[in-house]
Amino acid sequence: MNIIVIGSGFGGLTAAIRLQAQGHQVTVFEKRDKPGGRAYVYEQDGFTFDGGPTIITAPWLIHDLFELCGKKTEDYVNIIPIDPFYNIRFEDGSIFRYNADREQLLQQIRDFNPVDEEGYLRFARAGEKIFKTGFELIDQPFTTFGSMAKVLPDLVRLQSQKSVAAFVNQYIKDERLRQVFSFHPLLIGGNPFQSTSIYALIHTLEQRFGVWFAMGGTGALVRALVSLFEDMGGQMRLNQEVSEIVVNERTRRSEGVSTRAGEFFPADIVVSNADVAFTYMRLIPERFRQKNSDRKLKNMQYSMSLFVLYFGTDRKYENMAHHEILMGPRYKELLDDIFKRKVLAKDFSLYLHRPTATDPSLAPEGHDAWYVLSPVPHLGSDTDWTTTARPYRDSIIQYLEEHYMPDLSRHIVTEHHIDPLHFRDDLNSYLGSAFSVEPILTQSAWFRPHNVSEDISNLYFAGAGTHPGAGLPGVMSSGKIVADMIGASASDQVMQPLAPASKGK
């Protein structure tokens, strides 16, 4: 079949590679001048900056793609483990060096609060049970309520009605350790105080399989997947923005896509790796959408947005690790500001990325490449980023300079930033959300936008806004779900005409 994939993020590339491997002819349409979606790469003044995801977990999902195509990952990209996974720093000066060494973790827990050692062990055992159930579901579609009903007893047993923070807090007493073991939903756009405790499985995932880095940056992984796709015969069309998914008035099936340039490209199947809300509300007339109406989509809860500053320094800060989580003076209150009140706070917690700690080639010799990420409200807030971005940037730099990176402002030699307007205008994300639909219980599995449209039977979805959700394991699993569903459907279509012939023998 002739299949078009809209968007070249990790979900779209995963679906495209798997579908091409099935024998279909797949073409990927990408709006921007480079592939990757949120994993875009910025190059300036000798520095290379990964635009979005920098934390690689579940590495087997990557290796599976190359094995499926009869290739070896190492022939395309070099993925190495990181230790520590993160330094988690607190304003009182304490640092938790987070890795998979159980004895090191326990010793640090004892140093923070000795009575929490036993609580952590009980938390880890409970997390193992969540992981076992949760990861069995990550690449399974939830397109009927019956598929959801089957797992409801497990969800109840695993306390999925609790938030990650509530789940952690029943085992851990020290406030800093509570943050150490509950912050993970923020990596996929969730509020630890609202996201279902199923996402506590991220801790177990990292403990079992580690945190990884692609030498050359996440962009090197994108380039490797694009090369694999093209080596398999797939086609990549850059600078080709899709303006409409064309639907047949009579059959209510997609016939292909139209582009901003006014060209029409036919397809038997369309896979959208674009934002789900954007795809429905901007690419498909509402008369074709009885289930996924504008009203329904606007009533969903969407994840926070991000302010990200990319910068290069003419000196190295060797005291900082590859991944740094910098906790601010408030935790729950700050998250309430971002997710509930939707106001831009004066304080912040930050994720600081220093890839040159592992790969010095991403900056000129003797320099460091960085990005610092601050979660902020999406555009449902009344923040005017055209006037707010610069002073917000200055406050972040001042904070880093005062707490962790002396004389930082004097050593910045290049910089670039993105904010919620970028997510809305360049990445076509509804409300400028950085992770699409928020990962709460009532927007998970069957309650989340489905991997196949209920309105248009040959329209499929991969990416952060559909099941199972954001993050590299989530979006790559969504691509696998889509490819498996299309593969099964294609097999059914091939078998159906054969039935009468076999009966006649």
Short mmCIF file of C-alpha atoms in Angstrom, two decimals:
data_model
loop_
_atom_site.label_atom_id
_atom_site.label_comp_id
_atom_site.label_asym_id
_atom_site.label_seq_id
_atom_site.Cartn_x
_atom_site.Cartn_y
_atom_site.Cartn_z
CA MET A 1 0.00 0.00 0.00
CA ASN A 2 0.94 3.62 -0.48
CA ILE A 3 1.21 5.21 2.98
CA ILE A 4 1.87 8.84 3.93
CA VAL A 5 3.25 9.76 7.36
CA ILE A 6 2.80 13.37 8.46
CA GLY A 7 5.72 14.44 10.65
CA SER A 8 9.16 12.98 11.27
CA GLY A 9 9.32 12.80 15.06
CA PHE A 10 10.33 9.54 16.71
CA GLY A 11 6.77 8.22 16.57
CA GLY A 12 6.45 8.95 12.86
CA LEU A 13 9.88 7.55 12.02
CA THR A 14 9.19 4.37 14.00
CA ALA A 15 5.89 3.82 12.18
CA ALA A 16 7.47 4.66 8.81
CA ILE A 17 10.37 2.22 9.25
CA ARG A 18 8.14 -0.61 10.42
CA LEU A 19 5.62 -0.04 7.62
CA GLN A 20 8.37 0.13 5.00
CA ALA A 21 9.75 -3.13 6.38
CA GLN A 22 6.29 -4.69 5.91
CA GLY A 23 6.61 -3.97 2.19
CA HIS A 24 4.52 -0.80 1.89
CA GLN A 25 5.71 2.30 0.05
CA VAL A 26 6.00 4.98 2.73
CA THR A 27 6.57 8.71 2.28
CA VAL A 28 7.19 11.03 5.24
CA PHE A 29 6.14 14.67 4.92
CA GLU A 30 7.98 17.07 7.22
CA LYS A 31 7.12 20.76 7.59
CA ARG A 32 10.61 21.87 8.62
CA ASP A 33 13.97 21.77 6.85
CA LYS A 34 15.27 18.93 9.05
CA PRO A 35 13.68 15.73 10.34
CA GLY A 36 13.08 15.02 14.02
CA GLY A 37 10.02 17.01 15.05
CA ARG A 38 10.67 18.05 18.65
CA ALA A 39 14.10 16.42 18.26
CA TYR A 40 15.19 19.15 15.85
CA VAL A 41 18.89 20.15 15.90
CA TYR A 42 20.19 23.72 16.07
CA GLU A 43 23.71 24.40 14.85
CA GLN A 44 25.34 27.77 15.38
CA ASP A 45 28.82 29.17 15.93
CA GLY A 46 30.40 25.71 16.10
CA PHE A 47 27.93 24.40 18.70
CA THR A 48 25.35 21.63 18.22
CA PHE A 49 22.19 21.79 20.33
CA ASP A 50 19.56 19.07 20.53
CA GLY A 51 16.23 20.89 20.35
CA GLY A 52 14.13 18.57 22.49
CA PRO A 53 14.43 15.04 23.93
CA THR A 54 17.84 14.23 25.38
CA ILE A 55 17.11 11.29 27.70
CA ILE A 56 17.07 7.87 26.03
CA THR A 57 15.52 4.96 27.92
CA ALA A 58 14.24 1.55 26.74
CA PRO A 59 17.12 1.22 24.23
CA TRP A 60 15.74 -2.09 22.93
CA LEU A 61 13.03 -0.14 21.11
CA ILE A 62 15.78 1.40 18.99
CA HIS A 63 17.67 -1.87 18.47
CA ASP A 64 14.42 -3.61 17.45
CA LEU A 65 14.02 -1.25 14.49
CA PHE A 66 17.44 -2.05 13.08
CA GLU A 67 17.06 -5.78 13.70
CA LEU A 68 13.67 -5.71 11.96
CA CYS A 69 15.41 -4.33 8.87
CA GLY A 70 18.33 -6.78 9.06
CA LYS A 71 20.73 -4.05 10.19
CA LYS A 72 22.88 -3.31 13.22
CA THR A 73 22.37 -0.22 15.37
CA GLU A 74 26.12 0.34 15.75
CA ASP A 75 26.53 0.66 11.97
CA TYR A 76 24.32 3.76 12.12
CA VAL A 77 24.72 5.33 15.57
CA ASN A 78 26.67 4.80 18.79
CA ILE A 79 24.48 4.73 21.90
CA ILE A 80 26.29 4.68 25.25
CA PRO A 81 25.12 4.49 28.90
CA ILE A 82 25.26 7.56 31.16
CA ASP A 83 26.32 7.53 34.82
CA PRO A 84 24.95 9.25 36.81
CA PHE A 85 21.58 9.37 35.12
CA TYR A 86 21.03 12.74 36.77
CA ASN A 87 22.39 14.85 39.55
CA ILE A 88 19.41 16.16 41.49
CA ARG A 89 20.40 19.33 43.32
CA PHE A 90 18.57 21.15 46.08
CA GLU A 91 18.93 24.72 47.25
CA ASP A 92 20.27 23.58 50.62
CA GLY A 93 23.34 22.33 48.76
CA SER A 94 22.51 18.62 48.95
CA ILE A 95 22.96 16.52 45.80
CA PHE A 96 21.42 13.14 44.97
CA ARG A 97 23.46 11.31 42.33
CA TYR A 98 20.84 9.16 40.69
CA ASN A 99 21.97 5.95 38.96
CA ALA A 100 21.29 2.19 38.92
CA ASP A 101 23.79 1.20 41.62
CA ARG A 102 21.45 -0.05 44.35
CA GLU A 103 24.00 0.21 47.17
CA GLN A 104 24.95 3.76 46.16
CA LEU A 105 21.28 4.74 46.08
CA LEU A 106 20.66 3.22 49.50
CA GLN A 107 23.71 4.94 50.98
CA GLN A 108 22.53 8.29 49.67
CA ILE A 109 19.05 7.65 51.06
CA ARG A 110 20.62 6.88 54.43
CA ASP A 111 22.61 10.12 54.21
CA PHE A 112 19.43 12.09 53.48
CA ASN A 113 17.17 10.31 55.97
CA PRO A 114 18.05 6.86 57.41
CA VAL A 115 14.45 5.92 58.17
CA ASP A 116 13.58 6.14 54.46
CA GLU A 117 15.80 3.21 53.44
CA GLU A 118 13.16 0.58 54.20
CA GLY A 119 10.47 2.77 52.66
CA TYR A 120 12.45 3.04 49.44
CA LEU A 121 12.86 -0.74 49.26
CA ARG A 122 9.10 -1.17 49.59
CA PHE A 123 8.56 1.53 46.95
CA ALA A 124 10.98 -0.23 44.59
CA ARG A 125 9.17 -3.56 45.03
CA ALA A 126 5.82 -1.89 44.33
CA GLY A 127 7.34 -0.18 41.30
CA GLU A 128 8.44 -3.56 39.92
CA LYS A 129 4.81 -4.74 39.97
CA ILE A 130 3.66 -1.57 38.20
CA PHE A 131 6.41 -1.97 35.61
CA LYS A 132 5.49 -5.59 34.89
CA THR A 133 1.87 -4.69 34.20
CA GLY A 134 2.44 -1.26 32.61
CA PHE A 135 5.08 -2.29 30.10
CA GLU A 136 3.00 -5.22 28.91
CA LEU A 137 0.42 -2.61 27.83
CA ILE A 138 2.72 0.00 26.31
CA ASP A 139 2.58 -1.40 22.77
CA GLN A 140 -1.01 -2.66 22.90
CA PRO A 141 -3.79 -0.55 21.32
CA PHE A 142 -6.81 0.53 23.37
CA THR A 143 -9.42 1.13 20.69
CA THR A 144 -12.44 -0.36 22.47
CA PHE A 145 -13.74 0.01 25.99
CA GLY A 146 -13.57 -3.78 26.26
CA SER A 147 -9.79 -3.61 25.88
CA MET A 148 -9.75 -1.13 28.76
CA ALA A 149 -12.12 -3.18 30.91
CA LYS A 150 -9.76 -6.15 30.79
CA VAL A 151 -7.01 -4.23 32.56
CA LEU A 152 -9.17 -2.30 35.05
CA PRO A 153 -8.68 -4.89 37.85
CA ASP A 154 -4.92 -4.55 37.45
CA LEU A 155 -5.15 -0.75 37.50
CA VAL A 156 -7.16 -0.85 40.70
CA ARG A 157 -4.76 -3.34 42.30
CA LEU A 158 -1.79 -1.12 41.43
CA GLN A 159 -3.40 2.00 42.95
CA SER A 160 -3.47 3.77 39.59
CA GLN A 161 -6.07 6.18 40.96
CA LYS A 162 -3.30 7.72 43.07
CA SER A 163 -0.89 10.28 41.67
CA VAL A 164 2.81 9.47 41.38
CA ALA A 165 3.53 11.86 44.25
CA ALA A 166 0.86 10.31 46.49
CA PHE A 167 2.18 6.84 45.64
CA VAL A 168 5.77 7.81 46.49
CA ASN A 169 4.84 9.77 49.60
CA GLN A 170 3.25 6.74 51.26
CA TYR A 171 6.70 5.15 51.33
CA ILE A 172 9.12 8.12 51.65
CA LYS A 173 9.15 10.79 54.36
CA ASP A 174 12.05 13.14 53.51
CA GLU A 175 10.76 15.94 51.29
CA ARG A 176 13.88 15.95 49.10
CA LEU A 177 13.70 12.20 48.55
CA ARG A 178 10.02 12.50 47.74
CA GLN A 179 11.02 14.83 44.92
CA VAL A 180 13.85 12.53 43.77
CA PHE A 181 11.47 9.63 43.26
CA SER A 182 8.41 11.51 41.99
CA PHE A 183 9.69 14.06 39.46
CA HIS A 184 9.72 11.66 36.49
CA PRO A 185 6.26 12.54 35.07
CA LEU A 186 7.65 15.99 34.26
CA LEU A 187 9.83 14.30 31.63
CA ILE A 188 6.66 13.36 29.74
CA GLY A 189 4.65 16.51 30.40
CA GLY A 190 2.86 15.35 33.53
CA ASN A 191 2.33 16.86 36.95
CA PRO A 192 3.60 14.40 39.61
CA PHE A 193 0.62 15.42 41.76
CA GLN A 194 -1.90 14.62 38.98
CA SER A 195 -0.32 11.91 36.79
CA THR A 196 -1.46 8.38 37.51
CA SER A 197 0.89 6.30 39.64
CA ILE A 198 1.39 3.98 36.65
CA TYR A 199 4.14 6.42 35.64
CA ALA A 200 6.09 5.36 38.72
CA LEU A 201 7.26 2.58 36.38
CA ILE A 202 9.77 5.05 34.90
CA HIS A 203 11.95 4.58 37.98
CA THR A 204 12.01 0.81 37.45
CA LEU A 205 12.62 1.25 33.72
CA GLU A 206 15.71 3.35 34.40
CA GLN A 207 16.95 1.05 37.16
CA ARG A 208 16.70 -1.99 34.90
CA PHE A 209 17.86 -0.60 31.59
CA GLY A 210 19.72 2.62 32.33
CA VAL A 211 19.78 6.05 30.71
CA TRP A 212 21.55 6.34 27.37
CA PHE A 213 23.01 8.97 25.06
CA ALA A 214 23.57 8.94 21.31
CA MET A 215 27.07 10.18 20.50
CA GLY A 216 26.61 13.24 18.34
CA GLY A 217 23.44 14.07 20.27
CA THR A 218 19.83 12.95 19.88
CA GLY A 219 19.97 14.40 16.38
CA ALA A 220 22.45 11.65 15.49
CA LEU A 221 19.78 9.11 16.43
CA VAL A 222 17.26 10.92 14.23
CA ARG A 223 19.71 10.87 11.32
CA ALA A 224 20.35 7.17 11.90
CA LEU A 225 16.63 6.36 11.75
CA VAL A 226 16.16 8.48 8.63
CA SER A 227 19.10 6.70 6.97
CA LEU A 228 17.62 3.32 7.93
CA PHE A 229 14.24 4.36 6.52
CA GLU A 230 15.75 5.54 3.24
CA ASP A 231 18.00 2.47 2.98
CA MET A 232 14.79 0.42 3.13
CA GLY A 233 13.35 2.40 0.21
CA GLY A 234 11.31 5.00 2.12
CA GLN A 235 11.04 8.60 0.93
CA MET A 236 11.52 11.72 3.05
CA ARG A 237 10.04 15.04 1.87
CA LEU A 238 11.35 18.03 3.83
CA ASN A 239 9.91 21.56 3.67
CA GLN A 240 6.54 20.01 2.78
CA GLU A 241 3.83 21.20 5.15
CA VAL A 242 0.56 19.30 4.96
CA SER A 243 -2.41 21.66 4.86
CA GLU A 244 -5.25 19.11 4.69
CA ILE A 245 -5.99 15.43 5.05
CA VAL A 246 -8.34 14.96 2.12
CA VAL A 247 -11.43 12.92 3.02
CA ASN A 248 -13.84 11.39 0.51
CA GLU A 249 -17.33 12.80 1.08
CA ARG A 250 -19.02 9.48 0.33
CA THR A 251 -16.75 6.89 1.96
CA ARG A 252 -15.49 9.10 4.81
CA ARG A 253 -12.01 7.67 4.20
CA SER A 254 -8.85 9.64 3.56
CA GLU A 255 -7.67 9.80 -0.04
CA GLY A 256 -4.33 11.47 0.69
CA VAL A 257 -2.98 14.87 1.67
CA SER A 258 -2.68 18.35 0.25
CA THR A 259 0.31 20.58 0.96
CA ARG A 260 0.75 24.31 1.47
CA ALA A 261 2.29 24.40 -1.99
CA GLY A 262 -1.06 23.32 -3.45
CA GLU A 263 -0.07 19.76 -4.41
CA PHE A 264 -2.18 16.68 -3.75
CA PHE A 265 -0.57 13.34 -2.89
CA PRO A 266 -2.80 10.24 -2.89
CA ALA A 267 -2.49 7.57 -0.21
CA ASP A 268 -4.22 4.37 0.84
CA ILE A 269 -3.47 5.18 4.50
CA VAL A 270 -2.43 8.34 6.34
CA VAL A 271 -0.49 8.26 9.62
CA SER A 272 -0.31 11.52 11.54
CA ASN A 273 2.68 12.11 13.78
CA ALA A 274 1.56 15.72 14.08
CA ASP A 275 -0.13 16.95 17.25
CA VAL A 276 -3.46 15.11 17.62
CA ALA A 277 -5.55 18.21 18.38
CA PHE A 278 -3.91 20.12 15.53
CA THR A 279 -4.46 17.24 13.12
CA TYR A 280 -8.18 17.01 13.85
CA MET A 281 -8.97 20.72 14.20
CA ARG A 282 -6.73 22.14 11.47
CA LEU A 283 -6.30 19.40 8.88
CA ILE A 284 -9.76 17.79 8.79
CA PRO A 285 -13.07 19.67 8.30
CA GLU A 286 -15.33 19.22 11.33
CA ARG A 287 -18.13 17.71 9.26
CA PHE A 288 -16.05 14.52 9.09
CA ARG A 289 -15.51 14.41 12.86
CA GLN A 290 -18.53 13.27 14.82
CA LYS A 291 -16.42 11.70 17.59
CA ASN A 292 -13.44 14.04 17.63
CA SER A 293 -15.20 17.39 17.52
CA ASP A 294 -13.51 20.71 18.27
CA ARG A 295 -15.47 20.88 21.51
CA LYS A 296 -14.24 17.51 22.71
CA LEU A 297 -10.63 18.31 21.88
CA LYS A 298 -10.72 21.73 23.50
CA ASN A 299 -12.18 20.23 26.68
CA MET A 300 -9.21 17.92 27.17
CA GLN A 301 -6.37 18.84 29.52
CA TYR A 302 -3.05 19.62 27.86
CA SER A 303 0.44 19.38 29.29
CA MET A 304 2.60 22.31 30.23
CA SER A 305 4.83 24.11 27.78
CA LEU A 306 8.53 24.87 28.04
CA PHE A 307 10.98 27.72 27.92
CA VAL A 308 14.31 26.36 26.68
CA LEU A 309 17.51 28.37 26.40
CA TYR A 310 20.33 26.88 24.32
CA PHE A 311 23.70 28.43 24.99
CA GLY A 312 27.40 27.86 24.55
CA THR A 313 30.13 28.88 26.98
CA ASP A 314 33.81 29.60 26.29
CA ARG A 315 34.76 27.71 29.45
CA LYS A 316 33.87 24.32 30.87
CA TYR A 317 31.93 23.81 34.10
CA GLU A 318 33.28 20.42 35.10
CA ASN A 319 31.26 20.43 38.33
CA MET A 320 28.07 19.86 36.31
CA ALA A 321 27.07 16.41 35.04
CA HIS A 322 25.49 15.49 31.70
CA HIS A 323 21.96 15.73 33.17
CA GLU A 324 21.18 18.04 36.09
CA ILE A 325 17.81 18.46 37.80
CA LEU A 326 17.85 21.72 39.77
CA MET A 327 15.05 21.79 42.29
CA GLY A 328 13.81 25.22 43.29
CA PRO A 329 12.49 26.41 46.66
CA ARG A 330 8.93 25.17 45.97
CA TYR A 331 7.74 21.86 44.54
CA LYS A 332 3.98 21.27 44.69
CA GLU A 333 3.23 25.00 44.80
CA LEU A 334 5.27 25.65 41.65
CA LEU A 335 3.58 22.76 39.85
CA ASP A 336 0.19 24.16 40.86
CA ASP A 337 1.23 27.49 39.31
CA ILE A 338 2.16 25.75 36.05
CA PHE A 339 -0.63 23.18 35.70
CA LYS A 340 -3.58 24.55 37.67
CA ARG A 341 -3.33 28.30 38.11
CA LYS A 342 -1.44 28.68 34.81
CA VAL A 343 0.63 31.61 35.99
CA LEU A 344 4.31 32.19 35.28
CA ALA A 345 6.07 31.99 38.64
CA LYS A 346 9.12 34.02 39.58
CA ASP A 347 10.90 30.92 40.88
CA PHE A 348 11.51 27.72 38.94
CA SER A 349 12.90 24.22 38.90
CA LEU A 350 15.17 23.53 35.95
CA TYR A 351 16.58 20.73 33.82
CA LEU A 352 20.13 21.52 32.74
CA HIS A 353 21.65 19.52 29.89
CA ARG A 354 25.41 19.47 29.31
CA PRO A 355 26.04 16.95 26.48
CA THR A 356 29.69 18.00 26.17
CA ALA A 357 30.26 16.24 29.50
CA THR A 358 30.01 13.06 27.40
CA ASP A 359 30.68 14.22 23.84
CA PRO A 360 33.06 17.22 23.56
CA SER A 361 32.61 17.28 19.76
CA LEU A 362 29.31 19.16 20.20
CA ALA A 363 31.20 22.37 21.00
CA PRO A 364 34.51 23.99 20.01
CA GLU A 365 37.53 22.82 21.97
CA GLY A 366 37.52 24.10 25.54
CA HIS A 367 33.84 25.09 25.32
CA ASP A 368 30.60 23.60 26.64
CA ALA A 369 27.21 23.23 24.92
CA TRP A 370 24.11 23.55 27.14
CA TYR A 371 20.43 23.83 27.30
CA VAL A 372 18.40 24.82 30.30
CA LEU A 373 14.71 23.94 30.35
CA SER A 374 12.04 25.50 32.52
CA PRO A 375 8.47 24.10 32.62
CA VAL A 376 5.98 26.92 32.08
CA PRO A 377 2.20 27.14 31.58
CA HIS A 378 0.85 26.51 28.08
CA LEU A 379 -0.81 29.31 26.13
CA GLY A 380 -4.01 28.93 28.15
CA SER A 381 -2.09 31.31 30.38
CA ASP A 382 -2.22 35.04 29.64
CA THR A 383 1.59 35.32 29.48
CA ASP A 384 2.79 37.48 26.57
CA TRP A 385 5.97 35.72 25.50
CA THR A 386 6.89 38.43 23.01
CA THR A 387 7.71 40.66 25.99
CA THR A 388 8.33 38.06 28.70
CA ALA A 389 10.95 35.85 27.06
CA ARG A 390 13.96 38.15 27.53
CA PRO A 391 13.46 39.00 31.22
CA TYR A 392 12.62 35.35 31.93
CA ARG A 393 15.85 34.31 30.22
CA ASP A 394 17.79 36.84 32.30
CA SER A 395 16.30 35.54 35.56
CA ILE A 396 17.30 31.96 34.71
CA ILE A 397 20.87 32.96 33.87
CA GLN A 398 21.09 34.97 37.08
CA TYR A 399 19.83 31.98 39.07
CA LEU A 400 22.35 29.61 37.49
CA GLU A 401 25.14 32.11 38.03
CA GLU A 402 24.32 32.64 41.70
CA HIS A 403 23.81 28.97 42.58
CA TYR A 404 25.83 26.72 40.26
CA MET A 405 27.80 28.38 37.45
CA PRO A 406 29.94 31.35 38.58
CA ASP A 407 30.36 34.22 36.09
CA LEU A 408 28.07 32.45 33.62
CA SER A 409 26.83 35.62 31.92
CA ARG A 410 30.42 36.61 31.03
CA HIS A 411 31.14 33.26 29.40
CA ILE A 412 28.08 32.84 27.13
CA VAL A 413 29.26 33.19 23.53
CA THR A 414 26.15 32.06 21.63
CA GLU A 415 22.51 31.42 22.49
CA HIS A 416 19.02 30.75 21.17
CA HIS A 417 15.70 30.15 22.90
CA ILE A 418 12.27 28.63 22.28
CA ASP A 419 9.04 29.25 24.22
CA PRO A 420 5.33 28.29 24.01
CA LEU A 421 4.94 30.35 20.81
CA HIS A 422 7.49 28.08 19.13
CA PHE A 423 5.56 24.97 20.13
CA ARG A 424 2.36 26.48 18.72
CA ASP A 425 3.70 28.08 15.54
CA ASP A 426 6.65 25.89 14.49
CA LEU A 427 5.61 22.54 15.94
CA ASN A 428 1.84 22.99 15.40
CA SER A 429 1.08 22.02 18.98
CA TYR A 430 -2.33 23.04 20.35
CA LEU A 431 -1.98 25.75 23.04
CA GLY A 432 1.78 25.54 22.65
CA SER A 433 1.78 22.41 24.80
CA ALA A 434 5.16 20.69 24.71
CA PHE A 435 3.81 17.16 25.30
CA SER A 436 0.24 17.29 23.93
CA VAL A 437 -2.52 15.62 26.00
CA GLU A 438 -1.69 15.62 29.72
CA PRO A 439 -0.97 12.12 31.15
CA ILE A 440 -3.66 11.80 33.80
CA LEU A 441 -5.71 8.66 34.51
CA THR A 442 -8.82 9.94 32.72
CA GLN A 443 -6.69 10.65 29.63
CA SER A 444 -4.78 7.36 29.53
CA ALA A 445 -5.20 4.14 27.52
CA TRP A 446 -8.76 3.98 26.07
CA PHE A 447 -9.50 7.47 27.42
CA ARG A 448 -6.63 8.92 25.39
CA PRO A 449 -7.00 9.83 21.69
CA HIS A 450 -6.91 6.51 19.87
CA ASN A 451 -4.18 5.24 17.56
CA VAL A 452 -6.78 4.85 14.81
CA SER A 453 -9.43 7.48 14.22
CA GLU A 454 -13.00 6.63 15.16
CA ASP A 455 -14.13 9.00 12.38
CA ILE A 456 -11.82 8.12 9.48
CA SER A 457 -10.99 4.44 9.39
CA ASN A 458 -7.72 4.73 7.43
CA LEU A 459 -6.26 7.56 9.55
CA TYR A 460 -3.82 6.53 12.28
CA PHE A 461 -1.95 8.43 15.00
CA ALA A 462 1.56 8.08 16.41
CA GLY A 463 3.22 10.45 18.84
CA ALA A 464 2.85 12.09 22.23
CA GLY A 465 -0.88 12.85 22.07
CA THR A 466 -2.09 9.31 21.46
CA HIS A 467 -1.63 6.05 23.42
CA PRO A 468 0.64 5.38 25.27
CA GLY A 469 1.91 8.98 25.59
CA ALA A 470 4.99 11.19 25.50
CA GLY A 471 8.64 10.33 26.03
CA LEU A 472 10.85 8.25 23.74
CA PRO A 473 9.48 4.85 24.87
CA GLY A 474 5.91 6.12 24.55
CA VAL A 475 6.11 7.67 21.10
CA MET A 476 8.19 4.83 19.66
CA SER A 477 5.68 2.33 21.06
CA SER A 478 2.86 4.30 19.45
CA GLY A 479 4.64 3.93 16.11
CA LYS A 480 4.85 0.17 16.66
CA ILE A 481 1.15 0.01 17.58
CA VAL A 482 0.21 1.80 14.35
CA ALA A 483 2.42 -0.40 12.18
CA ASP A 484 1.08 -3.55 13.83
CA MET A 485 -2.53 -2.42 13.35
CA ILE A 486 -1.97 -1.57 9.69
CA GLY A 487 -0.08 -4.82 9.14
CA ALA A 488 -2.91 -6.84 10.65
CA SER A 489 -5.50 -4.94 8.59
CA ALA A 490 -3.53 -5.50 5.40
CA SER A 491 -3.29 -9.22 6.14
CA ASP A 492 -7.06 -9.40 6.64
CA GLN A 493 -7.66 -7.70 3.30
CA VAL A 494 -5.36 -10.15 1.54
CA MET A 495 -6.98 -13.17 3.15
CA GLN A 496 -10.61 -12.22 2.55
CA PRO A 497 -10.71 -12.86 -1.22
CA LEU A 498 -8.89 -16.15 -0.75
CA ALA A 499 -11.65 -17.65 1.44
CA PRO A 500 -14.16 -18.46 -1.32
CA ALA A 501 -11.46 -20.09 -3.47
CA SER A 502 -10.33 -22.36 -0.64
CA LYS A 503 -13.91 -23.42 0.06
CA GLY A 504 -14.44 -24.32 -3.55
CA LYS A 505 -11.59 -26.80 -3.64
#
